[in-house]
Amino acid sequence: MSDNNPFGGAFGSNGGQYATTVQFGGTEPGKPPAAAPADVIKDTTTATFAADVIQESRRQPVLVDF
């Protein structure tokens, strides 16, 4: 092997090699995720379905489980 490597040291030694950290998601490392609001899960009836589901779906995504 040759020591004539213009890009840094040996593989894995991080001798001049580029290193980075990639994070996905909105939370910072070491911070627990925020708790969901208490009103996220609702029990609804046919009488209040329009207000609880249809109207609310105009503001945010709604998942219905029958």
PDB file of C-alpha atoms in Angstrom:
ATOM      1  CA  MET A   1       0.000   0.000   0.000  1.00  0.00           C
ATOM      2  CA  SER A   2       1.107   3.536  -0.627  1.00  0.00           C
ATOM      3  CA  ASP A   3       1.104   6.475   1.799  1.00  0.00           C
ATOM      4  CA  ASN A   4       0.524   8.774  -1.180  1.00  0.00           C
ATOM      5  CA  ASN A   5      -3.178   9.360  -0.454  1.00  0.00           C
ATOM      6  CA  PRO A   6      -4.173  13.016  -1.056  1.00  0.00           C
ATOM      7  CA  PHE A   7      -7.539  12.465   0.632  1.00  0.00           C
ATOM      8  CA  GLY A   8      -6.333  11.634   4.144  1.00  0.00           C
ATOM      9  CA  GLY A   9      -5.142   8.739   6.230  1.00  0.00           C
ATOM     10  CA  ALA A  10      -6.031   5.094   6.270  1.00  0.00           C
ATOM     11  CA  PHE A  11      -9.639   4.014   6.057  1.00  0.00           C
ATOM     12  CA  GLY A  12     -11.403   4.448   9.398  1.00  0.00           C
ATOM     13  CA  SER A  13      -8.701   6.560  11.007  1.00  0.00           C
ATOM     14  CA  ASN A  14     -10.546   9.795  10.142  1.00  0.00           C
ATOM     15  CA  GLY A  15      -7.221  11.349   9.231  1.00  0.00           C
ATOM     16  CA  GLY A  16      -8.560  14.291   7.273  1.00  0.00           C
ATOM     17  CA  GLN A  17     -11.585  12.383   6.061  1.00  0.00           C
ATOM     18  CA  TYR A  18     -14.953  14.099   5.924  1.00  0.00           C
ATOM     19  CA  ALA A  19     -17.350  13.060   8.682  1.00  0.00           C
ATOM     20  CA  THR A  20     -20.903  14.171   9.367  1.00  0.00           C
ATOM     21  CA  THR A  21     -23.938  13.335  11.462  1.00  0.00           C
ATOM     22  CA  VAL A  22     -27.367  13.054   9.871  1.00  0.00           C
ATOM     23  CA  GLN A  23     -30.578  13.316  11.879  1.00  0.00           C
ATOM     24  CA  PHE A  24     -34.104  12.729  10.690  1.00  0.00           C
ATOM     25  CA  GLY A  25     -37.077  14.130  12.539  1.00  0.00           C
ATOM     26  CA  GLY A  26     -37.814  17.279  14.457  1.00  0.00           C
ATOM     27  CA  THR A  27     -36.444  16.465  17.886  1.00  0.00           C
ATOM     28  CA  GLU A  28     -33.002  17.279  19.141  1.00  0.00           C
ATOM     29  CA  PRO A  29     -30.800  14.396  20.295  1.00  0.00           C
ATOM     30  CA  GLY A  30     -31.313  13.478  23.927  1.00  0.00           C
ATOM     31  CA  LYS A  31     -34.697  15.201  24.100  1.00  0.00           C
ATOM     32  CA  PRO A  32     -37.756  12.981  24.592  1.00  0.00           C
ATOM     33  CA  PRO A  33     -40.593  13.500  22.098  1.00  0.00           C
ATOM     34  CA  ALA A  34     -43.407  15.746  23.236  1.00  0.00           C
ATOM     35  CA  ALA A  35     -46.532  14.080  24.577  1.00  0.00           C
ATOM     36  CA  ALA A  36     -49.615  14.144  22.375  1.00  0.00           C
ATOM     37  CA  PRO A  37     -52.448  16.437  23.460  1.00  0.00           C
ATOM     38  CA  ALA A  38     -55.221  14.761  25.431  1.00  0.00           C
ATOM     39  CA  ASP A  39     -57.915  15.639  22.874  1.00  0.00           C
ATOM     40  CA  VAL A  40     -56.289  13.722  20.012  1.00  0.00           C
ATOM     41  CA  ILE A  41     -58.398  10.595  20.559  1.00  0.00           C
ATOM     42  CA  LYS A  42     -62.139  11.189  20.616  1.00  0.00           C
ATOM     43  CA  ASP A  43     -65.141   8.947  20.971  1.00  0.00           C
ATOM     44  CA  THR A  44     -67.859  10.244  18.696  1.00  0.00           C
ATOM     45  CA  THR A  45     -71.468   9.421  17.921  1.00  0.00           C
ATOM     46  CA  THR A  46     -73.562   9.793  14.791  1.00  0.00           C
ATOM     47  CA  ALA A  47     -74.973  12.998  16.277  1.00  0.00           C
ATOM     48  CA  THR A  48     -71.534  14.631  16.678  1.00  0.00           C
ATOM     49  CA  PHE A  49     -69.746  12.939  13.748  1.00  0.00           C
ATOM     50  CA  ALA A  50     -69.946  15.989  11.475  1.00  0.00           C
ATOM     51  CA  ALA A  51     -68.350  18.292  14.042  1.00  0.00           C
ATOM     52  CA  ASP A  52     -65.846  15.771  15.405  1.00  0.00           C
ATOM     53  CA  VAL A  53     -64.663  14.362  12.073  1.00  0.00           C
ATOM     54  CA  ILE A  54     -65.755  16.382   9.042  1.00  0.00           C
ATOM     55  CA  GLN A  55     -65.128  19.852  10.474  1.00  0.00           C
ATOM     56  CA  GLU A  56     -61.928  18.788  12.242  1.00  0.00           C
ATOM     57  CA  SER A  57     -60.571  17.220   9.029  1.00  0.00           C
ATOM     58  CA  ARG A  58     -60.500  20.696   7.485  1.00  0.00           C
ATOM     59  CA  ARG A  59     -58.011  21.734  10.160  1.00  0.00           C
ATOM     60  CA  GLN A  60     -55.849  18.607  10.463  1.00  0.00           C
ATOM     61  CA  PRO A  61     -55.692  14.985   9.237  1.00  0.00           C
ATOM     62  CA  VAL A  62     -58.272  12.730  10.881  1.00  0.00           C
ATOM     63  CA  LEU A  63     -58.089   8.943  11.210  1.00  0.00           C
ATOM     64  CA  VAL A  64     -61.375   7.112  11.770  1.00  0.00           C
ATOM     65  CA  ASP A  65     -61.461   3.599  13.229  1.00  0.00           C
ATOM     66  CA  PHE A  66     -64.905   1.960  13.071  1.00  0.00           C
TER      67      PHE A  66
END
